[in-house]
mmCIF file of N, CA, C and O and ligand atoms in Angstrom:
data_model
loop_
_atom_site.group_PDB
_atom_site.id
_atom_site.type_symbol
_atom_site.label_atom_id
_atom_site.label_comp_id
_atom_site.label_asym_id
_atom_site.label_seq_id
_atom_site.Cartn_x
_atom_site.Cartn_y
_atom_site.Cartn_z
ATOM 1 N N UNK A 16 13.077 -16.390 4.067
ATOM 2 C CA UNK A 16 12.573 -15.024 4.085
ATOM 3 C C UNK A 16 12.635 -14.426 2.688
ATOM 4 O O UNK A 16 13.586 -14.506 1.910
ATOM 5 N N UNK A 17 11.681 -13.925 2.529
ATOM 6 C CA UNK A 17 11.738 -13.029 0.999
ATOM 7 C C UNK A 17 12.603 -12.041 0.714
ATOM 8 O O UNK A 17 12.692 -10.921 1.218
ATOM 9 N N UNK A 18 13.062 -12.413 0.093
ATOM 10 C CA UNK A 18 14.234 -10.584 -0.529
ATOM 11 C C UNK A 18 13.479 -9.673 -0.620
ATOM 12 O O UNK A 18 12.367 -9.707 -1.146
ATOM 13 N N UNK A 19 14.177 -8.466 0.048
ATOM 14 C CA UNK A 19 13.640 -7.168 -0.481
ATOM 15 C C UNK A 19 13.861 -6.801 -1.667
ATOM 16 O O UNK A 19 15.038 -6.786 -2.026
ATOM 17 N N UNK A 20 12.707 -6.358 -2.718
ATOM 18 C CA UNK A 20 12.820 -5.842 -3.976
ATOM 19 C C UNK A 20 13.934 -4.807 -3.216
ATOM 20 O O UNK A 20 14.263 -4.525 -2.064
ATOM 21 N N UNK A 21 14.419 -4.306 -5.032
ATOM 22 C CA UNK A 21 15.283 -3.144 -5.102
ATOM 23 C C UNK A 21 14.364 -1.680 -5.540
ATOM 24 O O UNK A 21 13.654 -1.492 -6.528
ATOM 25 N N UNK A 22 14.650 -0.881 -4.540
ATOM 26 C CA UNK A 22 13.846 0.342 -5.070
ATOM 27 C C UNK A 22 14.367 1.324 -5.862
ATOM 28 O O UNK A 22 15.320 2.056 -5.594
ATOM 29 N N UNK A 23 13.421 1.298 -7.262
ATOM 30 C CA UNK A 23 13.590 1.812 -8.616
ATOM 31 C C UNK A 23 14.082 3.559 -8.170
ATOM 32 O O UNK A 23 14.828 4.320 -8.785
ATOM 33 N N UNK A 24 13.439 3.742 -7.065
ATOM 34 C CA UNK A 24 14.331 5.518 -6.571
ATOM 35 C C UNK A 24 15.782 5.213 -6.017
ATOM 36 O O UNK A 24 16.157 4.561 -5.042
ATOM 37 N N UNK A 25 16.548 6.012 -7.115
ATOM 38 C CA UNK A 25 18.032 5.893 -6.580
ATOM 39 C C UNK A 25 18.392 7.173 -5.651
ATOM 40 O O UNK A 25 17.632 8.129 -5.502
ATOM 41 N N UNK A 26 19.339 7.077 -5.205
ATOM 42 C CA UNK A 26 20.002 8.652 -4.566
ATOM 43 C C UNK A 26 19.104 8.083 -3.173
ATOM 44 O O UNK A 26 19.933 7.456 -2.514
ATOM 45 N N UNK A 27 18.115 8.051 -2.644
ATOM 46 C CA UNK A 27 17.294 8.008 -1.113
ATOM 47 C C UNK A 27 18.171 6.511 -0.096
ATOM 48 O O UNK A 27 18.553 5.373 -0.370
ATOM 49 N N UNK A 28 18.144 7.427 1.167
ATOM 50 C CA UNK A 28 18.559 6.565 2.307
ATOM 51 C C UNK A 28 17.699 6.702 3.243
ATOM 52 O O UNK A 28 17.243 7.836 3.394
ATOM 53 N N UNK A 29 17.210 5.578 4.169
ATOM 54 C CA UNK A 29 16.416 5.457 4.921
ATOM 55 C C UNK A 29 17.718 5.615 6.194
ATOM 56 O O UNK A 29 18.376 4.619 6.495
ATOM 57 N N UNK A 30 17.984 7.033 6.896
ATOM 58 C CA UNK A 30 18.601 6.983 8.094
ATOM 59 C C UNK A 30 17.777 6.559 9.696
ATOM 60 O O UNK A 30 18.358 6.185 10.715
ATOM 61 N N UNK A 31 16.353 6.748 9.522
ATOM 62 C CA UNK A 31 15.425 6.303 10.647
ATOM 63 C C UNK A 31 13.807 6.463 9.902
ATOM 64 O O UNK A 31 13.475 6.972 8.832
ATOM 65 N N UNK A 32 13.178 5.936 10.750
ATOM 66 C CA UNK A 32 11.601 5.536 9.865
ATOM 67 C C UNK A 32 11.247 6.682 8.928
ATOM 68 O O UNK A 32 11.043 6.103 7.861
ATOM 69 N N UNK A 33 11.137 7.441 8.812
ATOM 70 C CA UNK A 33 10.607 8.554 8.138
ATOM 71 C C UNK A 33 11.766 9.750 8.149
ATOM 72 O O UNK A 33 11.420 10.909 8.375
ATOM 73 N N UNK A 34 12.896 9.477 7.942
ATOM 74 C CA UNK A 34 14.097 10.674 8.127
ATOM 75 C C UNK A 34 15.110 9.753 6.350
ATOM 76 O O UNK A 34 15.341 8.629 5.904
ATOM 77 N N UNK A 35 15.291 10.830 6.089
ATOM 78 C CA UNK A 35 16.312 10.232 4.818
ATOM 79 C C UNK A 35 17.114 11.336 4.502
ATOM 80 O O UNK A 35 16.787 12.498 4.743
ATOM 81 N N UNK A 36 18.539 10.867 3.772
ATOM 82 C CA UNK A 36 19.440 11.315 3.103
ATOM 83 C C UNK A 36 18.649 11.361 1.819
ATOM 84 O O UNK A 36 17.693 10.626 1.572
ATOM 85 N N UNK A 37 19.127 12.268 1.045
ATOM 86 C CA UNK A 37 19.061 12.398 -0.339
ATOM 87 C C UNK A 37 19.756 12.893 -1.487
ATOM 88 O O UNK A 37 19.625 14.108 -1.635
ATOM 89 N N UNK A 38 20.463 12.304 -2.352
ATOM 90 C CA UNK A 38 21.185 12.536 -3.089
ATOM 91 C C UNK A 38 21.359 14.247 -3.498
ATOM 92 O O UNK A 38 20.271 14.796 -3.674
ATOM 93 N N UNK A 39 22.276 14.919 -3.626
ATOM 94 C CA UNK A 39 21.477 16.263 -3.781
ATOM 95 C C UNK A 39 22.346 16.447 -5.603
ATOM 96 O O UNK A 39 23.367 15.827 -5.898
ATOM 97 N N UNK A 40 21.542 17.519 -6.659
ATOM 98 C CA UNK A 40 21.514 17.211 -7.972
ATOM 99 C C UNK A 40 22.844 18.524 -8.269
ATOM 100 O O UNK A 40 23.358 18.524 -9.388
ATOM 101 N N UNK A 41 23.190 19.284 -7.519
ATOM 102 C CA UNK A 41 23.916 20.321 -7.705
ATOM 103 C C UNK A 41 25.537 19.912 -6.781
ATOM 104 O O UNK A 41 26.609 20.013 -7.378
ATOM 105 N N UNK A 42 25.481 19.519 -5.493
ATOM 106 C CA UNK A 42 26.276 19.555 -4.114
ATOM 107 C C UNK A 42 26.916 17.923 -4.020
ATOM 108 O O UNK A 42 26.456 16.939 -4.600
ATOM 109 N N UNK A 43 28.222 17.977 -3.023
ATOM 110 C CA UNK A 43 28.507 17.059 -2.889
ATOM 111 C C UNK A 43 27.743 16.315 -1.285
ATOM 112 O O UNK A 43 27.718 15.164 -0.848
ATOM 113 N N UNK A 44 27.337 17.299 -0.900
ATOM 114 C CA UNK A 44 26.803 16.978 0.499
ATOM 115 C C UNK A 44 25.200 16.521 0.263
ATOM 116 O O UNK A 44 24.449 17.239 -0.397
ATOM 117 N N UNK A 45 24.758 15.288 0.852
ATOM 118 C CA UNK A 45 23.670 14.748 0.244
ATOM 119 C C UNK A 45 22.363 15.565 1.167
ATOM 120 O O UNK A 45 22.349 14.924 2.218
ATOM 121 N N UNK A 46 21.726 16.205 1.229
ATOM 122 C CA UNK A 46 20.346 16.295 2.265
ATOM 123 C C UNK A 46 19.432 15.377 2.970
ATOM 124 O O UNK A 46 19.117 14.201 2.788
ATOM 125 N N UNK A 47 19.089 16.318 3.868
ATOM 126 C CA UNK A 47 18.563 15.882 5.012
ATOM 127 C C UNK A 47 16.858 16.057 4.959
ATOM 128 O O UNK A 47 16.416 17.206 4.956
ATOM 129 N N UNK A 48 15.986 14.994 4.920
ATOM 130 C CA UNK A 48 14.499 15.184 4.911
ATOM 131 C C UNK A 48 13.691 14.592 5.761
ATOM 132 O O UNK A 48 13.956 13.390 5.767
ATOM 133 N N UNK A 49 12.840 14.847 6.478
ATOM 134 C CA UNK A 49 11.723 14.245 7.727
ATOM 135 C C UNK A 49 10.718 14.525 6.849
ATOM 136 O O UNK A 49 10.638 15.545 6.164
ATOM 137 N N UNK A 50 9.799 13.430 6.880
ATOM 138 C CA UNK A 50 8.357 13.847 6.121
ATOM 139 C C UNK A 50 7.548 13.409 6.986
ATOM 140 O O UNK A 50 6.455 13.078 6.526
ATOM 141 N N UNK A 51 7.704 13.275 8.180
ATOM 142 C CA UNK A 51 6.847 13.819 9.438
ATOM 143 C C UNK A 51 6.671 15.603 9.469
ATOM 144 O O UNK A 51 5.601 16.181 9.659
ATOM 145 N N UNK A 52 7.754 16.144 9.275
ATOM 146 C CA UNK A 52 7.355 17.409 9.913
ATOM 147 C C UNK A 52 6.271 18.392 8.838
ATOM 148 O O UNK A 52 6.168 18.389 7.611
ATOM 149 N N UNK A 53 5.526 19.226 9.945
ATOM 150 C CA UNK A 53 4.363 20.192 9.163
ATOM 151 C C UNK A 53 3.617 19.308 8.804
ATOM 152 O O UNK A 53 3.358 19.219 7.604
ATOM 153 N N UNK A 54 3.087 18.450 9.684
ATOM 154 C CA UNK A 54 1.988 17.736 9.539
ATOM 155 C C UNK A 54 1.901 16.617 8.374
ATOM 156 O O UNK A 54 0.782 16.176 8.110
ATOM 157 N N UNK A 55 3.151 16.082 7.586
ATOM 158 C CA UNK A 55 3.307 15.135 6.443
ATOM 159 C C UNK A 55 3.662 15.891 5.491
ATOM 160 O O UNK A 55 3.899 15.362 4.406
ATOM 161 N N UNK A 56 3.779 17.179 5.626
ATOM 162 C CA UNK A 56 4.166 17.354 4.396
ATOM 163 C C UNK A 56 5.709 16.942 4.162
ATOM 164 O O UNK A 56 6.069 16.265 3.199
ATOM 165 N N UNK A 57 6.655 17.474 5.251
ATOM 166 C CA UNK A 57 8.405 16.668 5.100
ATOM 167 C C UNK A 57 8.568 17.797 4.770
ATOM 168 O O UNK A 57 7.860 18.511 4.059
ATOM 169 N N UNK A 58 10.313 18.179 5.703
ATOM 170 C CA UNK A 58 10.963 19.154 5.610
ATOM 171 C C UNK A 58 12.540 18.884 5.129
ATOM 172 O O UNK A 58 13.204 17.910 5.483
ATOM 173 N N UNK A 59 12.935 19.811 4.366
ATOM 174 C CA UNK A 59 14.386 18.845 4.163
ATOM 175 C C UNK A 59 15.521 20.434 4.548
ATOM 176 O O UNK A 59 14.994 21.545 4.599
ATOM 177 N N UNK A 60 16.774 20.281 4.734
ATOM 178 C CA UNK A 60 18.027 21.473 4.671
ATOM 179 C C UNK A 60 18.161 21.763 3.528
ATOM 180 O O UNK A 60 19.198 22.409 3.379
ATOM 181 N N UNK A 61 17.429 21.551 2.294
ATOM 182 C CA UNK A 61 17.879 22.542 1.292
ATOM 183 C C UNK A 61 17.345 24.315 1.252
ATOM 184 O O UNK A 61 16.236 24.667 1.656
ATOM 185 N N UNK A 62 18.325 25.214 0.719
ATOM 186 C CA UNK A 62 17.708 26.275 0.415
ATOM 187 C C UNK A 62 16.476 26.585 -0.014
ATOM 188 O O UNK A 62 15.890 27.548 0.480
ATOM 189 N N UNK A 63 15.770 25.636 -1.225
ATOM 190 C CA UNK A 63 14.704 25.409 -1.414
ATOM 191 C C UNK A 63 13.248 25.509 -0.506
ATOM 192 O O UNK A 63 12.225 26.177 -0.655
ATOM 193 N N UNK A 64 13.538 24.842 0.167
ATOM 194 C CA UNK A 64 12.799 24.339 1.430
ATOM 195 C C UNK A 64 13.014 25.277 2.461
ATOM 196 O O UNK A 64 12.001 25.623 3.070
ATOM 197 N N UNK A 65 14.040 25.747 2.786
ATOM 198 C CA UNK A 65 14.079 26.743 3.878
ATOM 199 C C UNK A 65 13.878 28.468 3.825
ATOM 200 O O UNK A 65 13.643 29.296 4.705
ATOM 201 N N UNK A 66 14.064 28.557 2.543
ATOM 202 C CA UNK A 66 14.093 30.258 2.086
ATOM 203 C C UNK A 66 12.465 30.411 2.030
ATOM 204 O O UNK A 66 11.838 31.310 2.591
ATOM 205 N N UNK A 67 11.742 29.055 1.016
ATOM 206 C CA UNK A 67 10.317 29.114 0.531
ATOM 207 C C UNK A 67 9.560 28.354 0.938
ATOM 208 O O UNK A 67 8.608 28.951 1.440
ATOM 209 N N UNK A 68 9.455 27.149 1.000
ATOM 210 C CA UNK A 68 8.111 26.467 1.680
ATOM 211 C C UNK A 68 8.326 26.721 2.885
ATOM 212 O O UNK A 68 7.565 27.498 3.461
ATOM 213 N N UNK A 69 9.644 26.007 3.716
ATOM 214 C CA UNK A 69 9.143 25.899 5.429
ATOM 215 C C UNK A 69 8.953 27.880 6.123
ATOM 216 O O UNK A 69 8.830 28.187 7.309
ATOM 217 N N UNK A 70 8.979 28.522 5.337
ATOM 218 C CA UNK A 70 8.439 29.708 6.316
ATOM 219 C C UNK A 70 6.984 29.474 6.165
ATOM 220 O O UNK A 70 6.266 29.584 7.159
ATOM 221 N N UNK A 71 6.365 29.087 4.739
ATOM 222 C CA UNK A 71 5.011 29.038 5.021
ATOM 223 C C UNK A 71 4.349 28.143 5.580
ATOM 224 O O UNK A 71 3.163 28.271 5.884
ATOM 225 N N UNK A 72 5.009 27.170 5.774
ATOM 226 C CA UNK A 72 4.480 26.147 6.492
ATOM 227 C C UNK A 72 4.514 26.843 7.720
ATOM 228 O O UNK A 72 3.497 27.529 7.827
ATOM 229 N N UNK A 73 5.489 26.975 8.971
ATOM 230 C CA UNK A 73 5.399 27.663 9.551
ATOM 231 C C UNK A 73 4.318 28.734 10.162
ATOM 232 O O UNK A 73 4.106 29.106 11.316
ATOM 233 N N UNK A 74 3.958 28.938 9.398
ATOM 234 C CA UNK A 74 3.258 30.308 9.098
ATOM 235 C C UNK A 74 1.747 30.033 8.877
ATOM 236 O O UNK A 74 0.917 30.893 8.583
ATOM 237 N N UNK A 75 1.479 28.549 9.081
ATOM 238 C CA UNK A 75 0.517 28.363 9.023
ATOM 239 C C UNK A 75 -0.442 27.672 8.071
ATOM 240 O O UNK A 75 -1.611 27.320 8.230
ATOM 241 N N UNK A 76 0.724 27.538 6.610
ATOM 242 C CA UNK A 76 0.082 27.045 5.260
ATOM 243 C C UNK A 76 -0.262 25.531 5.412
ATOM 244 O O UNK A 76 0.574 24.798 5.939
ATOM 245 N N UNK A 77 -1.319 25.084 5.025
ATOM 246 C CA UNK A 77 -1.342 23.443 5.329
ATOM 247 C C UNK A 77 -0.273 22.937 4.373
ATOM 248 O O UNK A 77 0.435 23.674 3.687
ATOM 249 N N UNK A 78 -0.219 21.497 4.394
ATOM 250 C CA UNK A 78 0.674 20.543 3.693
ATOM 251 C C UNK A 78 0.348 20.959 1.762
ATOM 252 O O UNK A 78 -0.794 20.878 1.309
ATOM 253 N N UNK A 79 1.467 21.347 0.940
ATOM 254 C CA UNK A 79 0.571 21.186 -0.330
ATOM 255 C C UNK A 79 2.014 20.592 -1.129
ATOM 256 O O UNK A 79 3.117 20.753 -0.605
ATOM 257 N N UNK A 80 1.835 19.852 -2.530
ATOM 258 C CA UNK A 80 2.753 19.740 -2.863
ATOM 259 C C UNK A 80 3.711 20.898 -3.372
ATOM 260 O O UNK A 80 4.925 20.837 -3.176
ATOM 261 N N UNK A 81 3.035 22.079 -4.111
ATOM 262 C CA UNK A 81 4.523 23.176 -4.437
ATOM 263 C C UNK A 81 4.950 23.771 -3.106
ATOM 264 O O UNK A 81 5.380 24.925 -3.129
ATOM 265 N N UNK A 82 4.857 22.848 -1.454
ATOM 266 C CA UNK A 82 5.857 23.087 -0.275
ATOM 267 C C UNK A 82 6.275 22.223 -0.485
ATOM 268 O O UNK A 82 6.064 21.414 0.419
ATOM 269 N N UNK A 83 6.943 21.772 -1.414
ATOM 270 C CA UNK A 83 7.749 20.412 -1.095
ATOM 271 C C UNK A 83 9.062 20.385 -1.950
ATOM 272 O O UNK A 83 8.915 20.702 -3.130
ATOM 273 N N UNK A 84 10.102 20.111 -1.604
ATOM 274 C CA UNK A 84 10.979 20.579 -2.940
ATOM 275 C C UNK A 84 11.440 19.512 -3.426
ATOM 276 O O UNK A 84 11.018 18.613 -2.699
ATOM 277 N N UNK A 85 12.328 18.901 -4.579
ATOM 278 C CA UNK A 85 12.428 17.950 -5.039
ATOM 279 C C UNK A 85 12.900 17.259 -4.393
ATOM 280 O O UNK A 85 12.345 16.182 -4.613
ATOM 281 N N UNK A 86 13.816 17.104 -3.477
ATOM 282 C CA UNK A 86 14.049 16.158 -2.181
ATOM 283 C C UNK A 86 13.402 15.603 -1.522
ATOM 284 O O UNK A 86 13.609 14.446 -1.155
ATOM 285 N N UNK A 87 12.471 16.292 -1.217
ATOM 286 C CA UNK A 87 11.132 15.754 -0.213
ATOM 287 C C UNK A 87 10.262 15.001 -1.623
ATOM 288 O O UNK A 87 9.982 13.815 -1.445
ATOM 289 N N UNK A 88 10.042 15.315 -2.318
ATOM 290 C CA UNK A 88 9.139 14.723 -3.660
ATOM 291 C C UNK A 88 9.961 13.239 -3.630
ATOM 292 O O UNK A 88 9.369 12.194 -3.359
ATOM 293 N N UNK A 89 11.038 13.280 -3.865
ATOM 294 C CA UNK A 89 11.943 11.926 -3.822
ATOM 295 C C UNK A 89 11.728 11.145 -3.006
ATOM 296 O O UNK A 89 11.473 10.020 -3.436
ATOM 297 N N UNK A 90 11.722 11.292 -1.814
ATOM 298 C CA UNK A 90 11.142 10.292 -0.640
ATOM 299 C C UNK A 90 9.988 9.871 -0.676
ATOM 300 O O UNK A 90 9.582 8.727 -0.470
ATOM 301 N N UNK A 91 9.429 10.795 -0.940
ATOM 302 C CA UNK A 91 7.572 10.332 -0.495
ATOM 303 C C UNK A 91 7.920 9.381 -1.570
ATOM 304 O O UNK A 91 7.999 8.271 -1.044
ATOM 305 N N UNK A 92 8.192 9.299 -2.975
ATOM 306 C CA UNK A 92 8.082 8.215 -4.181
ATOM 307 C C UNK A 92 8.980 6.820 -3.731
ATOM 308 O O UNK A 92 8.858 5.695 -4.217
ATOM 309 N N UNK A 93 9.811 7.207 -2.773
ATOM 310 C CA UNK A 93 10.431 5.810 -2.479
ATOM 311 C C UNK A 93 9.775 5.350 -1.209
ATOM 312 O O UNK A 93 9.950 4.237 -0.713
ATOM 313 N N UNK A 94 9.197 6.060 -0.843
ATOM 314 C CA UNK A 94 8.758 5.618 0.484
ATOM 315 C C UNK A 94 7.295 4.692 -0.011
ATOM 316 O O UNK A 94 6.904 3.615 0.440
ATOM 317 N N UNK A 95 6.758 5.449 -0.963
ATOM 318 C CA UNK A 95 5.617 4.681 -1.983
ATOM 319 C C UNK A 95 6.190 3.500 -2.279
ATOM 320 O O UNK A 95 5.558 2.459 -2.102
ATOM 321 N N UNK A 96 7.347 3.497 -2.723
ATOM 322 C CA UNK A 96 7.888 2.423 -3.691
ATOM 323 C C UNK A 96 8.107 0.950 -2.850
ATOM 324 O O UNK A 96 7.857 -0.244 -3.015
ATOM 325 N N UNK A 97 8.773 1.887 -1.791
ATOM 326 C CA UNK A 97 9.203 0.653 -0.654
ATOM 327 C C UNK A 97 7.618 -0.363 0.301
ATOM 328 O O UNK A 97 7.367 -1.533 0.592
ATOM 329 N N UNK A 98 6.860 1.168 0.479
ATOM 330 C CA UNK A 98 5.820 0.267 1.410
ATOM 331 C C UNK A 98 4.491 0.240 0.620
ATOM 332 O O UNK A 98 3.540 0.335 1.396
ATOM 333 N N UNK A 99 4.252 0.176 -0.219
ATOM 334 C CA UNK A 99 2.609 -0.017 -1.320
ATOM 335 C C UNK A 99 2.272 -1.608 -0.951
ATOM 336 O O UNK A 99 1.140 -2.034 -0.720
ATOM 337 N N UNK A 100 3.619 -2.471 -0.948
ATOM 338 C CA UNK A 100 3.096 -3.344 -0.936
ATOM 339 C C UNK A 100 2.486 -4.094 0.679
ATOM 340 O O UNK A 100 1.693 -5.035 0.645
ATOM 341 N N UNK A 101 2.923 -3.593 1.821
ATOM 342 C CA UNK A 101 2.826 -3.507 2.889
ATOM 343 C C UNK A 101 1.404 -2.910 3.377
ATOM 344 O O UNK A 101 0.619 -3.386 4.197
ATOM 345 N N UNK A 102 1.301 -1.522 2.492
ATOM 346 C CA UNK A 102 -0.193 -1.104 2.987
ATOM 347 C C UNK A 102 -1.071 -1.433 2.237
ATOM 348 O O UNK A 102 -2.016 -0.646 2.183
ATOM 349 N N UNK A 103 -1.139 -2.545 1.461
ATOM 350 C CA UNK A 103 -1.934 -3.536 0.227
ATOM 351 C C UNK A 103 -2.903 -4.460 1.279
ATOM 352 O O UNK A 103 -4.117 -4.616 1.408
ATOM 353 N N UNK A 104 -1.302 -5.152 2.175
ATOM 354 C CA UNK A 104 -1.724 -6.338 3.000
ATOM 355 C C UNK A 104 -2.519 -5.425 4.169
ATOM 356 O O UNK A 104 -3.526 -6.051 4.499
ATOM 357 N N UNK A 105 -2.422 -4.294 4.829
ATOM 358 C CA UNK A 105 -2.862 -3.686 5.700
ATOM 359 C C UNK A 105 -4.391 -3.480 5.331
ATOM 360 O O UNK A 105 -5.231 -3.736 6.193
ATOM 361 N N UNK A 106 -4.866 -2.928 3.807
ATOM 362 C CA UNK A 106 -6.374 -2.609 3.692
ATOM 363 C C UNK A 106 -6.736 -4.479 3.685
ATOM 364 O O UNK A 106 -7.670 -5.012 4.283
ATOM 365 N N UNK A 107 -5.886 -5.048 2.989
ATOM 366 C CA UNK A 107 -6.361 -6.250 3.238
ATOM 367 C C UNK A 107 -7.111 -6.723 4.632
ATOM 368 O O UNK A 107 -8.263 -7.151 4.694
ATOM 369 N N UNK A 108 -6.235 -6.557 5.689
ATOM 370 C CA UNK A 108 -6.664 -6.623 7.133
ATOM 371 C C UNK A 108 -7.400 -5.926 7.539
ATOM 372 O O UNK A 108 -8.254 -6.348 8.319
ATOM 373 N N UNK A 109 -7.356 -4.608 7.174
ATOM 374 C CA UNK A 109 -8.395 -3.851 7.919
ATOM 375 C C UNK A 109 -9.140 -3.281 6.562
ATOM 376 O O UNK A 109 -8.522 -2.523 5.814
ATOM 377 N N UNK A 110 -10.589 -3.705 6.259
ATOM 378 C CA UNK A 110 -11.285 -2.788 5.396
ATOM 379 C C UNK A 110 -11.530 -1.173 5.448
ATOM 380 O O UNK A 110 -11.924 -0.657 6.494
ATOM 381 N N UNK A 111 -11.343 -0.592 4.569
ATOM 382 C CA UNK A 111 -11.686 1.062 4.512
ATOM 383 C C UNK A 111 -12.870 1.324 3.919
ATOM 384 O O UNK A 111 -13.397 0.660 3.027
ATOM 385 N N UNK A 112 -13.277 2.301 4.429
ATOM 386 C CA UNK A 112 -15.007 2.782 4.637
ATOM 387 C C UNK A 112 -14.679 3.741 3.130
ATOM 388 O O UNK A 112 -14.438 4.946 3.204
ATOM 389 N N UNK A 113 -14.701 3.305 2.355
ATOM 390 C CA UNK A 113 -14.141 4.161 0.806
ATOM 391 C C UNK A 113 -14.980 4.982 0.794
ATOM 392 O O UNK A 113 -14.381 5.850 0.160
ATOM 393 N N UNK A 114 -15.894 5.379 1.001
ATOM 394 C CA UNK A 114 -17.333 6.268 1.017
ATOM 395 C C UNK A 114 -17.061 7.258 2.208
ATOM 396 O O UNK A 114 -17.789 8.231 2.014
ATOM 397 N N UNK A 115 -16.365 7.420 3.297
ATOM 398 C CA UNK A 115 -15.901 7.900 4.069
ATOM 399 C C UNK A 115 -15.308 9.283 3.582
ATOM 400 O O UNK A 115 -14.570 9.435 2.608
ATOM 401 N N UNK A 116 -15.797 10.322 4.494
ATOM 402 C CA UNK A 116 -15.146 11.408 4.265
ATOM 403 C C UNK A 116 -13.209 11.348 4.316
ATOM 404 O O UNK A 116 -12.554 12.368 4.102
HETATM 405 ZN ZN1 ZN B 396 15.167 19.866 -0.410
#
């Protein structure tokens, strides 16, 4: 079986498919992020995230990146990091209509 590369994002834990710990840059307590919720954009327990993006999300704002706070930015890049090569073999299998809205 092939080794898993090591992913170049440090501080991120994969606790369930799309749920992670994240190192936090101030605290000893690491955060909590889903980047399922609000439609992909990913919600995490920092102040950040809860005082300012998730009310607007909430509220109706679609997914954008300045709702995202550096926690959630961290995942999506490891989550890139970890599966690019996975959804490589996937367009492989299934062609995409690139011309497609
Ligand atoms: Zn956060």
């Amino acid at each position: 079986m092939q080794k898993e590369r090591e992913n170049p994002v440090t501080g991120v834990r994969q606790i369930e498919k799309l749920t992670f710990e994240v190192d936090s840059r101030s605290e000893a307590i690491p955060r909590r992020v889903n980047l399922c919720d609000y439609d992909f954009n990913g919600s995490c327990d920092c102040e950040h995230f809860r005082f300012n993006c998730g009310p607007k999300l909430s509220s109706g704002w679609h997914p954008a990146e300045n709702l995202r706070c550096w926690h959630i930015k961290r995942c999506r890049r490891w989550v890139l990091e970890r599966y690019l090569p996975k959804i490589a073999e996937l367009l492989q299998d299934h062609p995409v209509d690139y011309n497609a809205a």
